[in-house]
GROMACS .gro file of N, CA, C and O in nm:
model
  404
    1MET      N    1  13.484   8.105  11.899
    1MET     CA    2  13.581   8.040  11.983
    1MET      C    3  13.539   8.049  12.130
    1MET      O    4  13.557   7.955  12.205
    2GLN      N    5  13.484   8.164  12.168
    2GLN     CA    6  13.442   8.178  12.307
    2GLN      C    7  13.333   8.078  12.343
    2GLN      O    8  13.332   8.024  12.454
    3GLY      N    9  13.243   8.052  12.249
    3GLY     CA   10  13.138   7.953  12.273
    3GLY      C   11  13.196   7.815  12.299
    3GLY      O   12  13.150   7.743  12.388
    4VAL      N   13  13.296   7.777  12.222
    4VAL     CA   14  13.361   7.647  12.240
    4VAL      C   15  13.426   7.640  12.378
    4VAL      O   16  13.409   7.543  12.452
    5ILE      N   17  13.498   7.744  12.413
    5ILE     CA   18  13.565   7.747  12.545
    5ILE      C   19  13.461   7.739  12.656
    5ILE      O   20  13.478   7.662  12.752
    6ASN      N   21  13.354   7.816  12.644
    6ASN     CA   22  13.251   7.817  12.748
    6ASN      C   23  13.180   7.683  12.762
    6ASN      O   24  13.135   7.648  12.871
    7ARG      N   25  13.170   7.607  12.654
    7ARG     CA   26  13.109   7.474  12.662
    7ARG      C   27  13.205   7.370  12.720
    7ARG      O   28  13.162   7.272  12.778
    8GLN      N   29  13.333   7.390  12.701
    8GLN     CA   30  13.432   7.290  12.743
    8GLN      C   31  13.477   7.304  12.888
    8GLN      O   32  13.527   7.209  12.947
    9TYR      N   33  13.462   7.425  12.944
    9TYR     CA   34  13.513   7.451  13.079
    9TYR      C   35  13.404   7.513  13.166
    9TYR      O   36  13.318   7.584  13.116
   10ARG      N   37  13.412   7.484  13.296
   10ARG     CA   38  13.320   7.547  13.390
   10ARG      C   39  13.356   7.695  13.404
   10ARG      O   40  13.472   7.733  13.387
   11LYS      N   41  13.258   7.775  13.441
   11LYS     CA   42  13.279   7.919  13.458
   11LYS      C   43  13.393   7.946  13.557
   11LYS      O   44  13.470   8.039  13.540
   12SER      N   45  13.401   7.864  13.659
   12SER     CA   46  13.505   7.883  13.762
   12SER      C   47  13.646   7.854  13.712
   12SER      O   48  13.743   7.887  13.777
   13GLN      N   49  13.655   7.792  13.594
   13GLN     CA   50  13.786   7.758  13.536
   13GLN      C   51  13.832   7.859  13.432
   13GLN      O   52  13.938   7.843  13.373
   14ILE      N   53  13.753   7.965  13.409
   14ILE     CA   54  13.783   8.063  13.305
   14ILE      C   55  13.800   8.201  13.368
   14ILE      O   56  13.721   8.243  13.450
   15VAL      N   57  13.906   8.271  13.326
   15VAL     CA   58  13.925   8.411  13.364
   15VAL      C   59  13.930   8.492  13.236
   15VAL      O   60  14.007   8.461  13.145
   16ASN      N   61  13.845   8.595  13.227
   16ASN     CA   62  13.843   8.684  13.111
   16ASN      C   63  13.934   8.803  13.139
   16ASN      O   64  13.917   8.873  13.237
   17LEU      N   65  14.031   8.824  13.051
   17LEU     CA   66  14.122   8.937  13.064
   17LEU      C   67  14.090   9.037  12.954
   17LEU      O   68  14.074   9.001  12.839
   18LEU      N   69  14.085   9.164  12.991
   18LEU     CA   70  14.053   9.267  12.892
   18LEU      C   71  14.175   9.304  12.809
   18LEU      O   72  14.164   9.347  12.696
   19ASN      N   73  14.293   9.292  12.867
   19ASN     CA   74  14.416   9.325  12.795
   19ASN      C   75  14.532   9.255  12.863
   19ASN      O   76  14.513   9.180  12.957
   20ASP      N   77  14.652   9.280  12.816
   20ASP     CA   78  14.767   9.206  12.868
   20ASP      C   79  14.835   9.274  12.987
   20ASP      O   80  14.942   9.234  13.028
   21ARG      N   81  14.771   9.377  13.044
   21ARG     CA   82  14.827   9.437  13.165
   21ARG      C   83  14.807   9.340  13.280
   21ARG      O   84  14.725   9.250  13.275
   22GLN      N   85  14.882   9.363  13.387
   22GLN     CA   86  14.865   9.279  13.504
   22GLN      C   87  14.721   9.292  13.555
   22GLN      O   88  14.681   9.397  13.601
   23ASP      N   89  14.644   9.189  13.543
   23ASP     CA   90  14.505   9.191  13.585
   23ASP      C   91  14.496   9.181  13.737
   23ASP      O   92  14.549   9.087  13.795
   24PRO      N   93  14.431   9.278  13.804
   24PRO     CA   94  14.424   9.276  13.951
   24PRO      C   95  14.367   9.147  14.007
   24PRO      O   96  14.412   9.099  14.109
   25LYS      N   97  14.266   9.091  13.940
   25LYS     CA   98  14.207   8.966  13.989
   25LYS      C   99  14.311   8.854  13.990
   25LYS      O  100  14.319   8.777  14.084
   26VAL      N  101  14.391   8.847  13.884
   26VAL     CA  102  14.493   8.743  13.874
   26VAL      C  103  14.603   8.768  13.977
   26VAL      O  104  14.651   8.674  14.042
   27LEU      N  105  14.642   8.892  13.995
   27LEU     CA  106  14.748   8.924  14.090
   27LEU      C  107  14.711   8.886  14.232
   27LEU      O  108  14.798   8.852  14.312
   28LYS      N  109  14.582   8.889  14.265
   28LYS     CA  110  14.537   8.856  14.400
   28LYS      C  111  14.519   8.706  14.421
   28LYS      O  112  14.494   8.662  14.531
   29MET      N  113  14.530   8.628  14.314
   29MET     CA  114  14.509   8.484  14.325
   29MET      C  115  14.632   8.417  14.386
   29MET      O  116  14.745   8.451  14.352
   30SER      N  117  14.606   8.321  14.470
   30SER     CA  118  14.715   8.241  14.525
   30SER      C  119  14.758   8.141  14.418
   30SER      O  120  14.681   8.112  14.325
   31PRO      N  121  14.878   8.086  14.429
   31PRO     CA  122  14.921   7.984  14.332
   31PRO      C  123  14.823   7.867  14.321
   31PRO      O  124  14.799   7.816  14.212
   32SER      N  125  14.761   7.828  14.433
   32SER     CA  126  14.666   7.715  14.427
   32SER      C  127  14.539   7.755  14.352
   32SER      O  128  14.479   7.673  14.282
   33GLU      N  129  14.498   7.883  14.361
   33GLU     CA  130  14.381   7.931  14.285
   33GLU      C  131  14.413   7.937  14.137
   33GLU      O  132  14.331   7.899  14.053
   34VAL      N  133  14.532   7.983  14.104
   34VAL     CA  134  14.574   7.992  13.963
   34VAL      C  135  14.576   7.854  13.900
   34VAL      O  136  14.535   7.836  13.786
   35GLU      N  137  14.620   7.754  13.974
   35GLU     CA  138  14.627   7.617  13.922
   35GLU      C  139  14.491   7.562  13.883
   35GLU      O  140  14.481   7.476  13.796
   36LYS      N  141  14.384   7.611  13.946
   36LYS     CA  142  14.249   7.564  13.916
   36LYS      C  143  14.194   7.623  13.787
   36LYS      O  144  14.099   7.571  13.730
   37ILE      N  145  14.253   7.734  13.741
   37ILE     CA  146  14.208   7.799  13.618
   37ILE      C  147  14.264   7.723  13.499
   37ILE      O  148  14.381   7.691  13.492
   38LYS      N  149  14.177   7.695  13.404
   38LYS     CA  150  14.217   7.622  13.283
   38LYS      C  151  14.235   7.714  13.163
   38LYS      O  152  14.310   7.684  13.071
   39VAL      N  153  14.162   7.829  13.164
   39VAL     CA  154  14.166   7.919  13.049
   39VAL      C  155  14.170   8.065  13.096
   39VAL      O  156  14.087   8.107  13.176
   40PHE      N  157  14.267   8.137  13.046
   40PHE     CA  158  14.270   8.282  13.056
   40PHE      C  159  14.246   8.330  12.914
   40PHE      O  160  14.325   8.301  12.825
   41LYS      N  161  14.136   8.400  12.893
   41LYS     CA  162  14.104   8.441  12.756
   41LYS      C  163  14.090   8.591  12.747
   41LYS      O  164  14.053   8.659  12.842
   42GLY      N  165  14.125   8.642  12.631
   42GLY     CA  166  14.118   8.785  12.607
   42GLY      C  167  14.232   8.828  12.517
   42GLY      O  168  14.295   8.748  12.450
   43HIS      N  169  14.259   8.957  12.519
   43HIS     CA  170  14.368   9.013  12.439
   43HIS      C  171  14.493   9.012  12.526
   43HIS      O  172  14.510   9.098  12.611
   44ILE      N  173  14.577   8.915  12.502
   44ILE     CA  174  14.692   8.892  12.589
   44ILE      C  175  14.818   8.883  12.503
   44ILE      O  176  14.822   8.807  12.407
   45ALA      N  177  14.920   8.957  12.540
   45ALA     CA  178  15.046   8.952  12.467
   45ALA      C  179  15.127   8.831  12.510
   45ALA      O  180  15.116   8.783  12.624
   46PHE      N  181  15.210   8.783  12.419
   46PHE     CA  182  15.299   8.674  12.455
   46PHE      C  183  15.390   8.720  12.569
   46PHE      O  184  15.438   8.832  12.571
   47GLY      N  185  15.410   8.633  12.664
   47GLY     CA  186  15.490   8.665  12.781
   47GLY      C  187  15.405   8.664  12.907
   47GLY      O  188  15.457   8.662  13.018
   48TYR      N  189  15.273   8.666  12.889
   48TYR     CA  190  15.183   8.667  13.005
   48TYR      C  191  15.200   8.541  13.089
   48TYR      O  192  15.177   8.541  13.209
   49HIS      N  193  15.246   8.434  13.027
   49HIS     CA  194  15.265   8.307  13.098
   49HIS      C  195  15.365   8.318  13.212
   49HIS      O  196  15.364   8.240  13.305
   50ASN      N  197  15.451   8.419  13.207
   50ASN     CA  198  15.551   8.438  13.314
   50ASN      C  199  15.488   8.480  13.447
   50ASN      O  200  15.556   8.482  13.548
   51ASN      N  201  15.357   8.511  13.447
   51ASN     CA  202  15.287   8.547  13.569
   51ASN      C  203  15.241   8.424  13.648
   51ASN      O  204  15.186   8.439  13.756
   52PHE      N  205  15.262   8.305  13.595
   52PHE     CA  206  15.207   8.185  13.656
   52PHE      C  207  15.316   8.097  13.716
   52PHE      O  208  15.431   8.102  13.674
   53PRO      N  209  15.274   8.015  13.816
   53PRO     CA  210  15.371   7.931  13.886
   53PRO      C  211  15.453   7.840  13.794
   53PRO      O  212  15.571   7.819  13.815
   54ASP      N  213  15.389   7.784  13.690
   54ASP     CA  214  15.459   7.695  13.597
   54ASP      C  215  15.441   7.747  13.455
   54ASP      O  216  15.355   7.700  13.381
   55PRO      N  217  15.523   7.845  13.414
   55PRO     CA  218  15.508   7.904  13.280
   55PRO      C  219  15.521   7.804  13.166
   55PRO      O  220  15.466   7.824  13.058
   56SER      N  221  15.590   7.693  13.189
   56SER     CA  222  15.607   7.594  13.082
   56SER      C  223  15.479   7.516  13.054
   56SER      O  224  15.469   7.445  12.955
   57ASN      N  225  15.379   7.531  13.141
   57ASN     CA  226  15.254   7.458  13.126
   57ASN      C  227  15.144   7.545  13.063
   57ASN      O  228  15.027   7.523  13.084
   58VAL      N  229  15.185   7.647  12.985
   58VAL     CA  230  15.090   7.740  12.924
   58VAL      C  231  15.092   7.724  12.773
   58VAL      O  232  15.199   7.712  12.713
   59THR      N  233  14.974   7.723  12.713
   59THR     CA  234  14.961   7.717  12.567
   59THR      C  235  14.883   7.839  12.521
   59THR      O  236  14.780   7.872  12.578
   60TYR      N  237  14.933   7.906  12.418
   60TYR     CA  238  14.863   8.021  12.360
   60TYR      C  239  14.786   7.976  12.237
   60TYR      O  240  14.832   7.891  12.161
   61ILE      N  241  14.671   8.039  12.216
   61ILE     CA  242  14.594   8.021  12.092
   61ILE      C  243  14.573   8.160  12.035
   61ILE      O  244  14.529   8.251  12.105
   62THR      N  245  14.604   8.178  11.908
   62THR     CA  246  14.589   8.308  11.843
   62THR      C  247  14.481   8.301  11.736
   62THR      O  248  14.480   8.210  11.654
   63MET      N  249  14.390   8.397  11.741
   63MET     CA  250  14.287   8.408  11.639
   63MET      C  251  14.317   8.535  11.559
   63MET      O  252  14.336   8.642  11.617
   64LEU      N  253  14.322   8.523  11.429
   64LEU     CA  254  14.348   8.638  11.343
   64LEU      C  255  14.221   8.675  11.266
   64LEU      O  256  14.151   8.588  11.217
   65ARG      N  257  14.197   8.804  11.259
   65ARG     CA  258  14.081   8.854  11.186
   65ARG      C  259  14.123   8.902  11.048
   65ARG      O  260  14.239   8.928  11.022
   66ASP      N  261  14.024   8.917  10.961
   66ASP     CA  262  14.047   8.978  10.831
   66ASP      C  263  14.106   9.116  10.857
   66ASP      O  264  14.048   9.195  10.931
   67PRO      N  265  14.223   9.147  10.799
   67PRO     CA  266  14.290   9.273  10.832
   67PRO      C  267  14.210   9.399  10.797
   67PRO      O  268  14.218   9.498  10.869
   68ILE      N  269  14.132   9.395  10.691
   68ILE     CA  270  14.053   9.512  10.653
   68ILE      C  271  13.941   9.534  10.755
   68ILE      O  272  13.922   9.646  10.806
   69LYS      N  273  13.870   9.427  10.790
   69LYS     CA  274  13.764   9.438  10.890
   69LYS      C  275  13.823   9.477  11.025
   69LYS      O  276  13.762   9.552  11.101
   70ARG      N  277  13.942   9.430  11.054
   70ARG     CA  278  14.007   9.459  11.182
   70ARG      C  279  14.039   9.608  11.196
   70ARG      O  280  14.014   9.670  11.298
   71ILE      N  281  14.095   9.669  11.092
   71ILE     CA  282  14.133   9.810  11.099
   71ILE      C  283  14.008   9.900  11.105
   71ILE      O  284  14.006  10.000  11.177
   72ILE      N  285  13.903   9.862  11.034
   72ILE     CA  286  13.777   9.937  11.040
   72ILE      C  287  13.719   9.928  11.181
   72ILE      O  288  13.679  10.028  11.241
   73SER      N  289  13.717   9.808  11.236
   73SER     CA  290  13.668   9.787  11.372
   73SER      C  291  13.749   9.867  11.473
   73SER      O  292  13.694   9.930  11.564
   74ASN      N  293  13.881   9.867  11.456
   74ASN     CA  294  13.968   9.940  11.547
   74ASN      C  295  13.940  10.090  11.543
   74ASN      O  296  13.935  10.156  11.647
   75TYR      N  297  13.921  10.143  11.426
   75TYR     CA  298  13.891  10.286  11.411
   75TYR      C  299  13.763  10.323  11.488
   75TYR      O  300  13.762  10.418  11.566
   76TYR      N  301  13.657  10.247  11.467
   76TYR     CA  302  13.531  10.278  11.534
   76TYR      C  303  13.538  10.249  11.685
   76TYR      O  304  13.472  10.317  11.764
   77PHE      N  305  13.621  10.156  11.723
   77PHE     CA  306  13.643  10.131  11.866
   77PHE      C  307  13.708  10.252  11.931
   77PHE      O  308  13.667  10.296  12.038
   78ILE      N  309  13.808  10.309  11.866
   78ILE     CA  310  13.875  10.429  11.917
   78ILE      C  311  13.775  10.543  11.931
   78ILE      O  312  13.774  10.614  12.031
   79LEU      N  313  13.689  10.560  11.831
   79LEU     CA  314  13.588  10.666  11.837
   79LEU      C  315  13.489  10.644  11.951
   79LEU      O  316  13.443  10.740  12.013
   80SER      N  317  13.458  10.521  11.979
   80SER     CA  318  13.354  10.492  12.079
   80SER      C  319  13.404  10.493  12.223
   80SER      O  320  13.325  10.501  12.316
   81LEU      N  321  13.535  10.487  12.243
   81LEU     CA  322  13.591  10.476  12.378
   81LEU      C  323  13.672  10.599  12.412
   81LEU      O  324  13.786  10.613  12.371
   82GLU      N  325  13.613  10.689  12.490
   82GLU     CA  326  13.680  10.814  12.524
   82GLU      C  327  13.811  10.793  12.598
   82GLU      O  328  13.901  10.877  12.591
   83GLU      N  329  13.826  10.680  12.668
   83GLU     CA  330  13.948  10.653  12.744
   83GLU      C  331  14.062  10.602  12.655
   83GLU      O  332  14.176  10.591  12.700
   84HIS      N  333  14.032  10.568  12.530
   84HIS     CA  334  14.136  10.516  12.441
   84HIS      C  335  14.242  10.624  12.419
   84HIS      O  336  14.209  10.740  12.398
   85PRO      N  337  14.371  10.586  12.422
   85PRO     CA  338  14.479  10.685  12.406
   85PRO      C  339  14.471  10.765  12.275
   85PRO      O  340  14.519  10.877  12.270
   86LEU      N  341  14.411  10.710  12.171
   86LEU     CA  342  14.402  10.781  12.043
   86LEU      C  343  14.270  10.854  12.022
   86LEU      O  344  14.256  10.927  11.923
   87HIS      N  345  14.175  10.834  12.111
   87HIS     CA  346  14.042  10.893  12.092
   87HIS      C  347  14.048  11.044  12.072
   87HIS      O  348  13.993  11.096  11.975
   88GLU      N  349  14.114  11.113  12.161
   88GLU     CA  350  14.119  11.260  12.154
   88GLU      C  351  14.182  11.308  12.023
   88GLU      O  352  14.134  11.402  11.960
   89VAL      N  353  14.288  11.243  11.982
   89VAL     CA  354  14.357  11.282  11.858
   89VAL      C  355  14.266  11.262  11.737
   89VAL      O  356  14.252  11.352  11.653
   90VAL      N  357  14.203  11.144  11.729
   90VAL     CA  358  14.116  11.114  11.615
   90VAL      C  359  13.998  11.210  11.610
   90VAL      O  360  13.964  11.261  11.502
   91VAL      N  361  13.940  11.240  11.724
   91VAL     CA  362  13.823  11.330  11.728
   91VAL      C  363  13.864  11.475  11.703
   91VAL      O  364  13.807  11.542  11.617
   92ASN      N  365  13.962  11.523  11.779
   92ASN     CA  366  14.002  11.664  11.769
   92ASN      C  367  14.060  11.701  11.633
   92ASN      O  368  14.043  11.813  11.586
   93GLU      N  369  14.130  11.608  11.572
   93GLU     CA  370  14.189  11.636  11.441
   93GLU      C  371  14.098  11.590  11.328
   93GLU      O  372  14.138  11.593  11.212
   94ASN      N  373  13.978  11.544  11.365
   94ASN     CA  374  13.878  11.502  11.266
   94ASN      C  375  13.938  11.403  11.165
   94ASN      O  376  13.922  11.420  11.044
   95ILE      N  377  14.006  11.303  11.216
   95ILE     CA  378  14.071  11.204  11.129
   95ILE      C  379  13.966  11.107  11.074
   95ILE      O  380  13.895  11.042  11.150
   96SER      N  381  13.960  11.101  10.944
   96SER     CA  382  13.864  11.010  10.878
   96SER      C  383  13.919  10.867  10.882
   96SER      O  384  14.038  10.844  10.909
   97LEU      N  385  13.831  10.773  10.851
   97LEU     CA  386  13.874  10.633  10.844
   97LEU      C  387  13.985  10.619  10.740
   97LEU      O  388  14.087  10.553  10.765
   98LYS      N  389  13.969  10.683  10.626
   98LYS     CA  390  14.069  10.676  10.519
   98LYS      C  391  14.203  10.729  10.568
   98LYS      O  392  14.308  10.666  10.547
   99ASP      N  393  14.204  10.843  10.638
   99ASP     CA  394  14.327  10.900  10.689
   99ASP      C  395  14.386  10.813  10.800
   99ASP      O  396  14.508  10.801  10.812
  100TYR      N  397  14.300  10.753  10.882
  100TYR     CA  398  14.347  10.665  10.989
  100TYR      C  399  14.421  10.546  10.930
  100TYR      O  400  14.528  10.509  10.977
  101VAL      N  401  14.364  10.489  10.824
  101VAL     CA  402  14.427  10.373  10.759
  101VAL      C  403  14.560  10.418  10.698
  101VAL      O  404  14.660  10.354  10.710
   0.00000   0.00000   0.00000
């Protein structure tokens, strides 16, 4: 999906968001700068559209992964990212993938 988006829009029209928290780059944008952006992509919760001048002009696209592959990926992501809120618990309590699931 990212490849399709990158082919359809100029780099200047895309903002990559890592999560649904208030992104500092977006917060610093003026309304006229926000209007030039065509795609905000990343892991974004519904409701993010309320950060924009015209929330009614926002369309969400949701991609769903295979749930088994998703939970396995999530487990290893937690292990690999020391800043993750669950990292310390999973490591210190030696939680296996089976126990995590």
